[in-house]
Short mmCIF file of C-alpha atoms (C1' of nucleotides) in Angstrom, two decimals:
data_model
loop_
_atom_site.label_atom_id
_atom_site.label_comp_id
_atom_site.label_asym_id
_atom_site.label_seq_id
_atom_site.Cartn_x
_atom_site.Cartn_y
_atom_site.Cartn_z
CA MET A 1 98.48 71.20 75.18
CA PRO A 2 100.98 73.75 74.48
CA SER A 3 102.14 76.23 76.74
CA THR A 4 101.65 78.99 73.80
CA PRO A 5 98.06 77.26 72.83
CA GLY A 6 96.54 76.75 69.16
CA THR A 7 99.10 78.49 66.21
CA PRO A 8 96.29 78.11 62.99
CA THR A 9 97.21 77.17 60.12
CA GLY A 10 94.52 79.29 57.79
CA ARG A 11 94.41 83.13 56.60
CA ARG A 12 91.08 83.33 58.26
CA ARG A 13 91.44 81.38 61.32
CA HIS A 14 94.30 83.25 62.00
CA ARG A 15 92.54 86.76 61.93
CA VAL A 16 90.38 86.07 64.20
CA ARG A 17 92.43 85.04 66.78
CA GLU A 18 94.99 87.82 66.36
CA GLU A 19 91.39 90.02 67.36
CA ALA A 20 90.20 87.40 69.64
CA LEU A 21 93.58 88.00 71.29
CA THR A 22 92.96 91.63 71.16
CA GLU A 23 89.41 91.91 72.70
CA ILE A 24 90.49 89.77 76.11
CA LEU A 25 93.48 91.84 76.46
CA ASN A 26 90.57 95.06 75.67
CA THR A 27 88.98 93.52 78.46
CA GLY A 28 91.45 93.63 80.80
CA ARG A 29 93.01 96.11 80.83
CA ARG A 30 89.46 98.07 81.03
CA LEU A 31 88.80 95.78 83.91
CA LEU A 32 91.95 96.76 85.63
CA VAL A 33 91.02 100.72 84.92
CA GLU A 34 87.64 100.59 85.89
CA GLU A 35 87.80 97.83 89.21
CA GLY A 36 91.70 97.55 89.52
CA PRO A 37 94.81 94.64 89.80
CA ALA A 38 92.24 91.95 91.97
CA ALA A 39 89.72 92.37 89.02
CA VAL A 40 91.36 91.46 86.16
CA THR A 41 90.61 87.53 86.55
CA LEU A 42 90.20 85.01 84.18
CA ARG A 43 86.45 84.56 84.83
CA ALA A 44 85.45 87.84 84.68
CA ILE A 45 86.94 88.17 81.30
CA ALA A 46 84.58 86.06 79.85
CA ARG A 47 82.22 87.01 81.48
CA GLU A 48 82.64 89.96 79.80
CA MET A 49 83.20 88.50 76.46
CA GLY A 50 80.24 86.05 77.41
CA MET A 51 82.36 83.54 76.88
CA THR A 52 83.50 80.73 79.75
CA ALA A 53 86.21 80.71 81.64
CA PRO A 54 88.60 77.66 80.32
CA GLY A 55 88.02 78.57 76.78
CA LEU A 56 90.54 81.49 77.63
CA TYR A 57 93.13 78.82 78.18
CA ARG A 58 92.90 77.94 74.41
CA TYR A 59 94.54 81.41 73.77
CA TYR A 60 96.31 81.77 77.89
CA ALA A 61 98.28 78.71 79.49
CA ALA A 62 97.68 80.80 82.98
CA HIS A 63 95.98 83.34 84.42
CA ARG A 64 99.90 84.88 84.89
CA ASP A 65 100.26 84.80 80.93
CA LEU A 66 97.39 86.68 79.81
CA ILE A 67 98.91 89.92 82.38
CA GLN A 68 101.72 89.44 81.27
CA ALA A 69 100.81 90.09 77.85
CA LEU A 70 98.77 92.81 79.20
CA ALA A 71 101.69 94.11 80.91
CA SER A 72 103.83 93.70 77.23
CA SER A 73 100.55 95.81 75.17
CA LEU A 74 101.10 98.59 77.78
CA TYR A 75 104.85 98.70 77.88
CA ASP A 76 104.70 98.74 73.64
CA GLU A 77 101.65 101.75 73.86
CA LEU A 78 104.11 103.14 76.08
CA ALA A 79 106.43 103.56 73.55
CA THR A 80 104.66 104.54 70.77
CA ALA A 81 103.41 107.67 73.40
CA LEU A 82 106.46 108.30 74.23
CA ALA A 83 107.82 108.26 70.50
CA ALA A 84 105.63 110.44 69.67
CA ALA A 85 105.95 113.29 71.48
CA ARG A 86 109.98 113.18 70.38
CA ASP A 87 108.59 113.14 67.07
CA ARG A 88 106.67 116.48 68.03
CA HIS A 89 110.12 118.00 68.04
CA PRO A 90 112.89 118.38 64.44
CA ALA A 91 115.22 115.42 65.90
CA SER A 92 117.64 118.10 65.08
CA GLU A 93 117.49 119.34 68.49
CA PRO A 94 117.47 116.49 70.96
CA GLY A 95 117.37 118.26 73.95
CA ARG A 96 114.19 119.24 73.32
CA GLN A 97 112.87 116.06 72.16
CA LEU A 98 114.14 114.07 75.88
CA GLY A 99 112.23 117.16 77.55
CA ALA A 100 109.08 115.66 75.79
CA VAL A 101 109.38 112.08 75.88
CA CYS A 102 110.05 112.76 79.53
CA ARG A 103 107.17 115.37 80.09
CA GLU A 104 104.62 112.80 78.15
CA LEU A 105 106.47 109.76 80.32
CA ARG A 106 104.93 111.39 83.67
CA ARG A 107 101.44 112.45 81.52
CA TRP A 108 100.51 108.76 80.67
CA ALA A 109 101.71 107.69 84.25
CA LEU A 110 99.68 110.04 85.93
CA ALA A 111 96.30 109.09 83.11
CA HIS A 112 96.73 105.26 83.56
CA PRO A 113 97.85 104.84 86.93
CA GLN A 114 96.36 100.92 86.70
CA GLU A 115 98.49 100.49 83.80
CA PHE A 116 101.68 102.21 84.89
CA GLY A 117 100.98 99.85 89.06
CA LEU A 118 101.41 97.16 86.95
CA LEU A 119 104.31 97.80 84.54
CA PHE A 120 106.04 98.82 87.30
CA ALA A 121 105.10 96.65 90.56
CA LYS A 122 104.85 94.00 88.68
CA PRO A 123 108.84 92.27 88.68
CA LEU A 124 108.85 92.04 92.40
CA THR A 125 105.56 90.38 93.01
CA ASP A 126 106.10 87.67 90.13
CA ALA A 127 109.20 86.87 91.93
CA ASP A 128 110.36 84.51 88.86
CA THR A 129 111.01 85.58 85.56
CA ALA A 130 114.91 86.60 86.64
CA PRO A 131 116.78 83.40 85.80
CA GLY A 132 119.05 85.05 82.92
CA ALA A 133 119.42 88.23 80.84
CA ALA A 134 116.76 87.97 78.25
CA ALA A 135 113.43 88.69 79.50
CA HIS A 136 113.42 92.21 79.83
CA ASP A 137 112.88 92.74 76.31
CA PRO A 138 108.98 94.51 76.44
CA SER A 139 110.59 97.06 78.33
CA TRP A 140 113.84 97.66 76.88
CA ARG A 141 110.97 98.67 73.98
CA PHE A 142 109.77 101.39 76.47
CA GLY A 143 112.78 102.15 77.57
CA GLY A 144 114.83 102.48 74.66
CA VAL A 145 113.23 105.80 73.48
CA VAL A 146 114.66 106.95 76.37
CA LEU A 147 118.01 105.53 75.87
CA ASP A 148 118.48 106.21 72.11
CA LEU A 149 117.89 109.79 72.58
CA MET A 150 120.82 110.32 75.54
CA VAL A 151 123.27 109.02 72.73
CA GLN A 152 122.02 111.37 70.64
CA LEU A 153 122.63 114.58 73.20
CA TRP A 154 125.52 113.30 73.63
CA HIS A 155 126.40 113.41 69.68
CA HIS A 156 124.69 116.86 69.90
CA GLY A 157 126.04 118.37 73.65
CA ASN A 158 128.77 118.13 75.72
CA ILE A 159 128.59 115.47 78.89
CA LYS A 160 130.59 115.46 81.49
CA PRO A 161 130.74 112.49 82.60
CA PRO A 162 132.34 111.93 86.27
CA ALA A 163 135.86 110.32 86.48
CA ASP A 164 135.62 107.92 89.14
CA LEU A 165 133.29 104.96 87.83
CA ASP A 166 133.51 101.87 89.44
CA PRO A 167 135.70 99.14 87.29
CA ALA A 168 132.66 96.47 88.31
CA TRP A 169 130.78 98.30 86.26
CA THR A 170 131.95 97.88 82.79
CA VAL A 171 130.34 93.94 81.94
CA GLN A 172 127.47 95.38 82.86
CA LEU A 173 128.01 98.87 80.84
CA GLU A 174 129.12 96.64 77.72
CA GLU A 175 126.02 95.15 76.84
CA VAL A 176 123.59 97.78 77.48
CA ARG A 177 126.20 99.45 74.68
CA GLU A 178 125.43 96.69 72.41
CA HIS A 179 121.88 97.92 72.30
CA LEU A 180 123.00 101.88 71.43
CA SER A 181 122.98 99.99 67.93
CA GLY A 182 126.39 100.19 68.27
CA GLU A 183 127.17 102.98 68.35
CA PRO A 184 130.20 103.68 70.71
CA VAL A 185 129.58 104.97 73.68
CA PRO A 186 131.84 105.58 76.89
CA LEU A 187 130.75 103.50 79.60
CA GLU A 188 131.10 106.94 81.62
CA VAL A 189 129.10 108.07 79.43
CA ILE A 190 125.91 105.53 79.82
CA TYR A 191 127.12 105.07 83.16
CA VAL A 192 125.50 109.10 83.56
CA PHE A 193 122.30 107.35 80.68
CA VAL A 194 121.47 105.34 83.80
CA SER A 195 122.00 107.68 86.25
CA CYS A 196 119.81 109.96 84.55
CA TRP A 197 117.07 107.19 84.04
CA ALA A 198 116.90 105.73 87.29
CA ARG A 199 116.31 108.98 88.20
CA LEU A 200 112.73 110.46 85.65
CA TYR A 201 111.79 106.33 86.25
CA GLY A 202 111.55 106.83 90.13
CA ALA A 203 111.03 110.73 90.22
CA VAL A 204 107.49 109.31 87.54
CA ALA A 205 106.87 106.29 90.16
CA VAL A 206 107.05 108.34 93.79
CA GLU A 207 104.48 110.58 92.33
CA VAL A 208 102.19 108.52 90.34
CA PHE A 209 102.21 106.19 93.78
CA GLY A 210 100.97 109.53 96.13
CA HIS A 211 104.28 109.02 97.68
CA LEU A 212 104.21 112.67 97.82
CA ASP A 213 100.91 113.41 98.01
CA PHE A 214 101.50 114.97 101.68
CA ALA A 215 103.08 117.39 100.52
CA LEU A 216 101.54 118.75 96.64
CA THR A 217 98.64 119.36 95.24
CA ASP A 218 100.71 119.95 91.93
CA PRO A 219 103.67 118.04 92.10
CA ALA A 220 104.39 119.80 88.13
CA PRO A 221 106.71 122.52 88.99
CA LEU A 222 109.21 119.55 90.80
CA PHE A 223 109.34 117.31 88.84
CA ASP A 224 109.81 120.28 85.39
CA HIS A 225 112.81 120.38 87.71
CA THR A 226 113.86 117.42 87.78
CA VAL A 227 114.17 116.94 84.00
CA ARG A 228 115.90 120.08 84.04
CA ASP A 229 118.25 118.69 86.09
CA ILE A 230 119.16 115.95 84.31
CA LEU A 231 119.02 117.85 80.76
CA THR A 232 121.80 119.83 82.37
CA ALA A 233 123.70 116.15 83.35
CA LEU A 234 123.35 115.21 80.12
CA GLY A 235 124.79 118.43 78.90
CA GLU A 236 122.88 119.89 77.51
CA PRO A 237 122.65 124.13 77.99
CA ARG A 238 119.67 124.98 76.56
CA THR A 239 116.56 123.54 79.45
CA ALA A 240 113.75 124.35 77.41
CA PRO A 241 110.51 123.98 79.65
CA ARG A 242 107.85 123.87 77.86
CA MET B 1 80.06 92.83 115.28
CA PRO B 2 82.02 95.59 116.18
CA SER B 3 83.93 96.28 113.11
CA THR B 4 87.56 96.55 115.74
CA PRO B 5 86.72 93.75 117.59
CA GLY B 6 86.37 92.91 120.76
CA THR B 7 88.77 95.18 123.49
CA PRO B 8 88.32 92.64 126.46
CA THR B 9 88.45 94.18 130.01
CA GLY B 10 90.38 92.22 131.98
CA ARG B 11 94.43 92.04 132.41
CA ARG B 12 95.45 88.45 130.98
CA ARG B 13 92.85 88.53 128.56
CA HIS B 14 93.96 92.09 127.04
CA ARG B 15 98.02 90.33 127.08
CA VAL B 16 96.85 87.44 124.67
CA ARG B 17 95.11 89.43 122.54
CA GLU B 18 97.95 91.64 122.01
CA GLU B 19 100.46 88.29 121.87
CA ALA B 20 98.07 86.71 119.27
CA LEU B 21 97.66 89.95 117.13
CA THR B 22 101.23 90.17 116.66
CA GLU B 23 101.54 86.18 116.23
CA ILE B 24 99.19 86.71 113.24
CA LEU B 25 101.20 89.82 111.93
CA ASN B 26 104.48 87.97 112.22
CA THR B 27 102.54 85.02 109.79
CA GLY B 28 101.43 87.07 108.02
CA ARG B 29 104.97 88.49 107.34
CA ARG B 30 106.79 84.80 107.07
CA LEU B 31 103.88 84.54 103.95
CA LEU B 32 104.71 87.88 102.67
CA VAL B 33 108.29 87.13 102.08
CA GLU B 34 108.44 83.45 101.05
CA GLU B 35 105.72 83.27 99.17
CA GLY B 36 104.96 86.50 98.29
CA PRO B 37 102.07 88.86 98.80
CA ALA B 38 99.35 86.82 96.84
CA ALA B 39 100.33 84.53 99.69
CA VAL B 40 99.10 86.47 102.82
CA THR B 41 95.27 84.76 102.46
CA LEU B 42 93.34 84.72 105.60
CA ARG B 43 92.85 80.89 105.42
CA ALA B 44 97.38 80.66 105.46
CA ILE B 45 97.51 82.30 108.27
CA ALA B 46 95.30 80.89 109.92
CA ARG B 47 96.26 77.81 108.92
CA GLU B 48 100.24 78.05 110.35
CA MET B 49 98.58 78.72 113.04
CA GLY B 50 95.80 75.71 113.90
CA MET B 51 93.20 78.12 114.07
CA THR B 52 90.76 78.16 110.84
CA ALA B 53 89.55 81.20 109.54
CA PRO B 54 87.11 82.67 110.67
CA GLY B 55 88.43 83.56 114.11
CA LEU B 56 90.64 86.21 112.03
CA TYR B 57 87.69 88.09 112.19
CA ARG B 58 87.93 87.87 115.91
CA TYR B 59 91.02 90.15 115.71
CA TYR B 60 90.05 91.73 111.68
CA ALA B 61 86.70 92.82 110.58
CA ALA B 62 87.88 92.04 106.87
CA HIS B 63 91.96 91.10 105.37
CA ARG B 64 92.13 94.57 103.93
CA ASP B 65 92.58 95.38 108.30
CA LEU B 66 94.96 92.88 108.37
CA ILE B 67 97.53 93.30 105.47
CA GLN B 68 97.15 97.38 106.76
CA ALA B 69 98.12 96.43 109.82
CA LEU B 70 100.80 94.20 108.66
CA ALA B 71 102.46 97.51 106.99
CA SER B 72 101.91 99.66 109.56
CA SER B 73 103.98 97.50 111.42
CA LEU B 74 106.37 97.57 108.65
CA TYR B 75 106.55 101.65 108.95
CA ASP B 76 107.47 100.92 112.18
CA GLU B 77 109.68 98.66 112.10
CA LEU B 78 111.02 100.84 108.76
CA ALA B 79 110.99 103.94 111.00
CA THR B 80 112.69 102.80 114.28
CA ALA B 81 115.51 100.86 112.07
CA LEU B 82 116.55 104.56 110.30
CA ALA B 83 116.31 106.15 113.88
CA ALA B 84 118.96 104.09 115.28
CA ALA B 85 120.77 104.70 111.51
CA ARG B 86 120.71 108.33 112.88
CA ASP B 87 121.73 107.66 116.05
CA ARG B 88 124.88 105.93 115.45
CA HIS B 89 126.10 109.06 114.52
CA PRO B 90 126.17 112.07 117.08
CA ALA B 91 123.93 114.94 116.49
CA SER B 92 126.47 117.88 116.15
CA GLU B 93 126.86 115.83 112.64
CA PRO B 94 123.43 116.32 110.91
CA GLY B 95 124.87 115.04 107.92
CA ARG B 96 126.58 112.34 108.25
CA GLN B 97 122.56 110.97 110.24
CA LEU B 98 121.21 111.74 106.92
CA GLY B 99 123.79 110.38 104.92
CA ALA B 100 123.51 107.00 106.57
CA VAL B 101 119.52 107.25 107.38
CA CYS B 102 120.10 106.98 103.45
CA ARG B 103 122.23 104.18 103.23
CA GLU B 104 119.93 102.66 105.88
CA LEU B 105 116.12 102.94 103.52
CA ARG B 106 118.11 101.60 100.71
CA ARG B 107 119.72 98.47 102.60
CA TRP B 108 116.87 97.73 104.30
CA ALA B 109 114.23 97.72 100.86
CA LEU B 110 116.47 95.78 99.32
CA ALA B 111 117.09 93.39 102.21
CA HIS B 112 112.98 92.59 103.13
CA PRO B 113 112.28 93.61 99.06
CA GLN B 114 108.79 91.98 99.19
CA GLU B 115 108.01 94.30 102.00
CA PHE B 116 108.64 97.40 100.68
CA GLY B 117 106.78 96.57 97.90
CA LEU B 118 104.16 96.32 100.43
CA LEU B 119 104.11 99.64 102.06
CA PHE B 120 105.16 101.44 97.81
CA ALA B 121 102.98 100.18 95.93
CA LYS B 122 99.93 99.95 98.72
CA PRO B 123 98.40 102.35 98.20
CA LEU B 124 97.81 102.25 94.34
CA THR B 125 95.99 98.88 95.18
CA ASP B 126 93.74 100.44 97.07
CA ALA B 127 92.44 103.45 96.06
CA ASP B 128 89.85 103.66 98.51
CA THR B 129 91.74 105.22 101.15
CA ALA B 130 92.11 109.59 100.27
CA PRO B 131 89.62 110.81 101.67
CA GLY B 132 90.50 113.46 103.53
CA ALA B 133 94.94 114.52 104.75
CA ALA B 134 94.45 112.51 107.81
CA ALA B 135 95.90 109.06 106.75
CA HIS B 136 98.71 109.38 105.87
CA ASP B 137 100.01 109.14 109.80
CA PRO B 138 101.99 105.15 109.26
CA SER B 139 103.55 107.20 106.57
CA TRP B 140 103.91 110.01 108.61
CA ARG B 141 106.00 108.30 111.53
CA PHE B 142 108.83 106.94 108.64
CA GLY B 143 109.24 109.82 106.62
CA GLY B 144 109.45 112.43 109.57
CA VAL B 145 112.65 110.95 110.19
CA VAL B 146 114.01 111.84 107.82
CA LEU B 147 111.67 114.98 107.15
CA ASP B 148 113.66 116.34 110.59
CA LEU B 149 117.77 115.70 110.11
CA MET B 150 116.43 117.53 107.31
CA VAL B 151 115.32 120.00 109.51
CA GLN B 152 118.39 119.54 111.80
CA LEU B 153 120.86 119.90 108.15
CA TRP B 154 118.81 123.37 107.71
CA HIS B 155 119.65 124.81 110.78
CA HIS B 156 123.44 123.76 110.96
CA GLY B 157 123.88 124.20 107.08
CA ASN B 158 123.76 126.58 104.51
CA ILE B 159 120.87 125.56 101.89
CA LYS B 160 119.79 127.94 98.68
CA PRO B 161 116.53 127.72 98.00
CA PRO B 162 115.48 127.89 94.37
CA ALA B 163 113.94 132.04 94.48
CA ASP B 164 111.34 130.50 91.76
CA LEU B 165 109.01 129.02 94.29
CA ASP B 166 105.25 127.98 92.61
CA PRO B 167 103.14 130.29 94.78
CA ALA B 168 100.33 127.55 94.46
CA TRP B 169 101.96 125.47 96.58
CA THR B 170 102.65 127.84 100.45
CA VAL B 171 99.26 125.78 101.04
CA GLN B 172 100.33 122.86 101.04
CA LEU B 173 103.31 123.18 102.46
CA GLU B 174 102.33 125.25 105.26
CA GLU B 175 100.82 122.09 106.48
CA VAL B 176 103.27 120.23 106.07
CA ARG B 177 105.43 123.06 108.40
CA GLU B 178 102.52 121.85 110.72
CA HIS B 179 104.53 118.62 111.02
CA LEU B 180 108.31 119.59 111.90
CA SER B 181 107.54 119.87 115.57
CA GLY B 182 106.53 123.92 114.83
CA GLU B 183 109.73 124.52 113.66
CA PRO B 184 109.85 128.65 111.18
CA VAL B 185 111.33 127.12 108.60
CA PRO B 186 110.78 129.21 105.55
CA LEU B 187 108.33 126.82 102.55
CA GLU B 188 111.69 127.02 99.82
CA VAL B 189 113.65 125.19 101.99
CA ILE B 190 110.71 122.90 102.11
CA TYR B 191 110.17 122.62 98.65
CA VAL B 192 113.86 121.46 99.09
CA PHE B 193 113.16 119.13 101.23
CA VAL B 194 109.92 117.41 99.33
CA SER B 195 112.42 117.48 96.29
CA CYS B 196 115.25 115.42 97.99
CA TRP B 197 112.74 113.36 99.27
CA ALA B 198 111.56 111.78 96.40
CA ARG B 199 114.61 111.94 94.55
CA LEU B 200 115.67 109.48 97.49
CA TYR B 201 112.27 107.64 97.99
CA GLY B 202 112.43 107.04 94.33
CA ALA B 203 115.71 105.89 93.81
CA VAL B 204 115.71 103.20 96.63
CA ALA B 205 112.38 101.98 94.70
CA VAL B 206 112.81 101.97 91.29
CA GLU B 207 116.44 99.28 92.45
CA VAL B 208 114.11 97.54 93.84
CA PHE B 209 111.65 96.40 92.02
CA GLY B 210 114.45 95.29 89.36
CA HIS B 211 114.27 98.13 87.30
CA LEU B 212 117.57 98.87 87.18
CA ASP B 213 118.71 95.09 86.72
CA PHE B 214 119.09 95.56 83.14
CA ALA B 215 122.29 97.58 83.55
CA LEU B 216 123.87 97.13 87.10
CA THR B 217 124.08 94.77 88.82
CA ASP B 218 125.40 96.41 92.14
CA PRO B 219 123.93 99.72 91.27
CA ALA B 220 125.55 100.78 94.89
CA PRO B 221 127.65 103.38 94.04
CA LEU B 222 124.71 104.66 91.72
CA PHE B 223 123.21 105.19 95.38
CA ASP B 224 125.70 106.82 96.94
CA HIS B 225 126.03 109.50 94.77
CA THR B 226 122.55 110.24 94.50
CA VAL B 227 123.24 110.31 97.90
CA ARG B 228 125.97 113.00 97.98
CA ASP B 229 123.52 115.08 95.58
CA ILE B 230 121.03 115.07 97.84
CA LEU B 231 123.36 116.20 100.54
CA THR B 232 124.71 118.53 98.79
CA ALA B 233 121.05 119.36 98.57
CA LEU B 234 120.49 120.66 101.51
CA GLY B 235 123.80 122.85 101.39
CA GLU B 236 125.94 120.43 103.78
CA PRO B 237 129.71 120.81 102.28
CA ARG B 238 131.53 117.49 103.99
CA THR B 239 130.11 114.62 101.89
CA ALA B 240 131.34 111.67 103.38
CA PRO B 241 130.20 108.20 102.17
CA ARG B 242 131.79 106.11 104.88
"C1'" DA C 1 84.09 64.20 51.88
"C1'" DG C 2 86.30 63.36 55.33
"C1'" DA C 3 90.77 63.64 58.45
"C1'" DG C 4 92.40 66.67 62.60
"C1'" DA C 5 93.18 70.69 63.95
"C1'" DT C 6 91.05 74.36 66.79
"C1'" DT C 7 87.50 76.63 69.69
"C1'" DG C 8 84.30 76.19 73.42
"C1'" DC C 9 82.16 74.20 76.67
"C1'" DT C 10 80.22 71.62 80.93
"C1'" DA C 11 81.57 69.46 85.31
"C1'" DA C 12 85.01 69.06 88.40
"C1'" DC C 13 88.19 70.41 92.69
"C1'" DA C 14 90.78 72.54 95.92
"C1'" DC C 15 91.19 77.66 97.60
"C1'" DC C 16 89.86 82.26 98.58
"C1'" DG C 17 87.57 86.19 102.02
"C1'" DT C 18 82.95 86.42 104.47
"C1'" DT C 19 79.20 85.48 107.14
"C1'" DA C 20 75.67 83.48 110.32
"C1'" DA C 21 74.57 80.40 113.94
"C1'" DC C 22 76.71 77.95 117.90
"C1'" DT C 23 79.79 75.78 121.78
"C1'" DT C 24 83.26 76.58 124.84
"C1'" DT C 25 86.37 79.12 127.49
"C1'" DC C 26 87.58 82.64 130.70
"C1'" DG C 27 87.54 87.18 134.24
"C1'" DG C 28 84.28 90.15 137.29
"C1'" DG C 29 80.55 90.69 140.15
"C1'" DA C 30 76.57 89.07 143.47
"C1'" DT D 1 82.01 80.28 145.63
"C1'" DC D 2 78.75 80.40 141.44
"C1'" DC D 3 76.78 82.03 137.75
"C1'" DC D 4 76.35 85.05 134.11
"C1'" DG D 5 78.16 87.92 130.25
"C1'" DA D 6 81.88 88.43 127.42
"C1'" DA D 7 85.84 87.02 124.57
"C1'" DA D 8 87.22 83.64 121.73
"C1'" DG D 9 86.77 79.40 118.45
"C1'" DT D 10 84.38 76.06 115.41
"C1'" DT D 11 81.32 74.28 111.50
"C1'" DA D 12 78.78 74.65 107.59
"C1'" DA D 13 77.34 77.04 104.17
"C1'" DC D 14 77.87 81.11 99.88
"C1'" DG D 15 79.40 83.23 95.54
"C1'" DG D 16 84.49 83.36 93.17
"C1'" DT D 17 89.22 82.57 91.99
"C1'" DG D 18 92.44 79.15 88.74
"C1'" DT D 19 93.13 75.31 86.85
"C1'" DT D 20 91.76 71.01 84.50
"C1'" DA D 21 89.64 66.64 82.26
"C1'" DG D 22 87.04 65.74 78.76
"C1'" DC D 23 83.83 65.76 75.30
"C1'" DA D 24 81.05 68.58 71.40
"C1'" DA D 25 80.86 71.15 67.17
"C1'" DT D 26 83.78 74.30 63.91
"C1'" DC D 27 86.76 75.70 60.17
"C1'" DT D 28 90.64 74.44 56.68
"C1'" DC D 29 92.64 72.08 53.68
"C1'" DT D 30 93.74 67.67 51.17
#
DNA sequence: AGAGATTGCTAACACCGTTAACTTTCGGGA
DNA sequence: TCCCGAAAGTTAACGGTGTTAGCAATCTCT
């Protein structure tokens, strides 16, 4: 009974297994979208696929692993969407690229609120995947698109970092820098990156979770203002909204 | 079988019922904190209280209602904590008061991550409490503390609102203004309020849900910077961090 | 062709929300 | 004082959930 069930040897077996895995995830996602997170259940997925629940244990060791795999695939889809938005603008204009990526993040999240909710609110619900610092791979694929663009923006623009950088951060920020394709980005600049990242992610989350409904029917202009602020903080003078 | 079960006539009966209601909520909260949201179950609460699950239906018509009551009580506790932080500074300095309230919000959320997660991530999970615009009472008790302070800050300071206010917002913002004790706050200023509120709430959520763990062990300085930005946007020149 | 891995099944267990029907307890009016 | 009705709590039961054990079938490779 392997924790990651059977790894087939044959070529054909491998292919049909891949198809089953993606069908499981697709079915789970459909249930998530149509009936909410509580409906993403082993028995429901199996029912929709015309099989029984214990059969799914040949693909995922537990319900938690299935949800985690679903979240991981959603991170991938989001990262792909962000990269596509980035590539709709020339690489010579990283400011426009980052603006487009920010708006694409909001668009994707609002178009797929259940999926975004799963990604954003998952770590707290679990509270078990917090041993070291290597478990954040799936979320990095998605955040990396934004951070890499910030690095490009740092090359082109002129960021004015704050001089008062808490020395206790250096160790952590060094670790972030290693993920940045070995670019020699100053730690103060990485601090600005993290600050902008937090502001972007928070703005999207607050809106998706409906915490602005009490005041605004269409918070798009507010978000555009936030994006302008972020680009300004990253030293991009030309604030291109569209 | 009333939707809101029995309303006792006697004085003593009323008292013991109140005690039972609070004990249910306390037990539910303990389970939430100790074993996560999935453990807040009718049977578990009844077990901890030495009774059986159907007995709880004398107090809450369904599991959803119990969770909703728990969230409501948490909103109250948070609002009380924010008000206490506000009152630790003189009313003549609303800037210091708002700064203290912002930091208290972060402190409370980090000290009670499961509770904050229930409040922040609940509306999306439900997706049923969205008929009109009167269901946001519990969250308003908590956000009202912040918004009222922003009004005070507007009286004392000098907010520079942006001139380009989307006309489509006026209707919504008018509705917000009615909640503000009838203060004649300009709509542009209310827009600034909402903007600052979104930034504050988002900054706390991003940190509580662990989306800054990849970079920072102690995001407190980052949050302080955010609070300074917010106070500046609200026209408070003296940025008092402590 | 046969051995071994892989896949899916049924049966079963404990837990969950919820309902129905019953018993007990308690407060207030005759 | 007594009694009646409301309130509180019980047991039994239904369908749903994750999960495990054990078994049958199927496919792949030698």
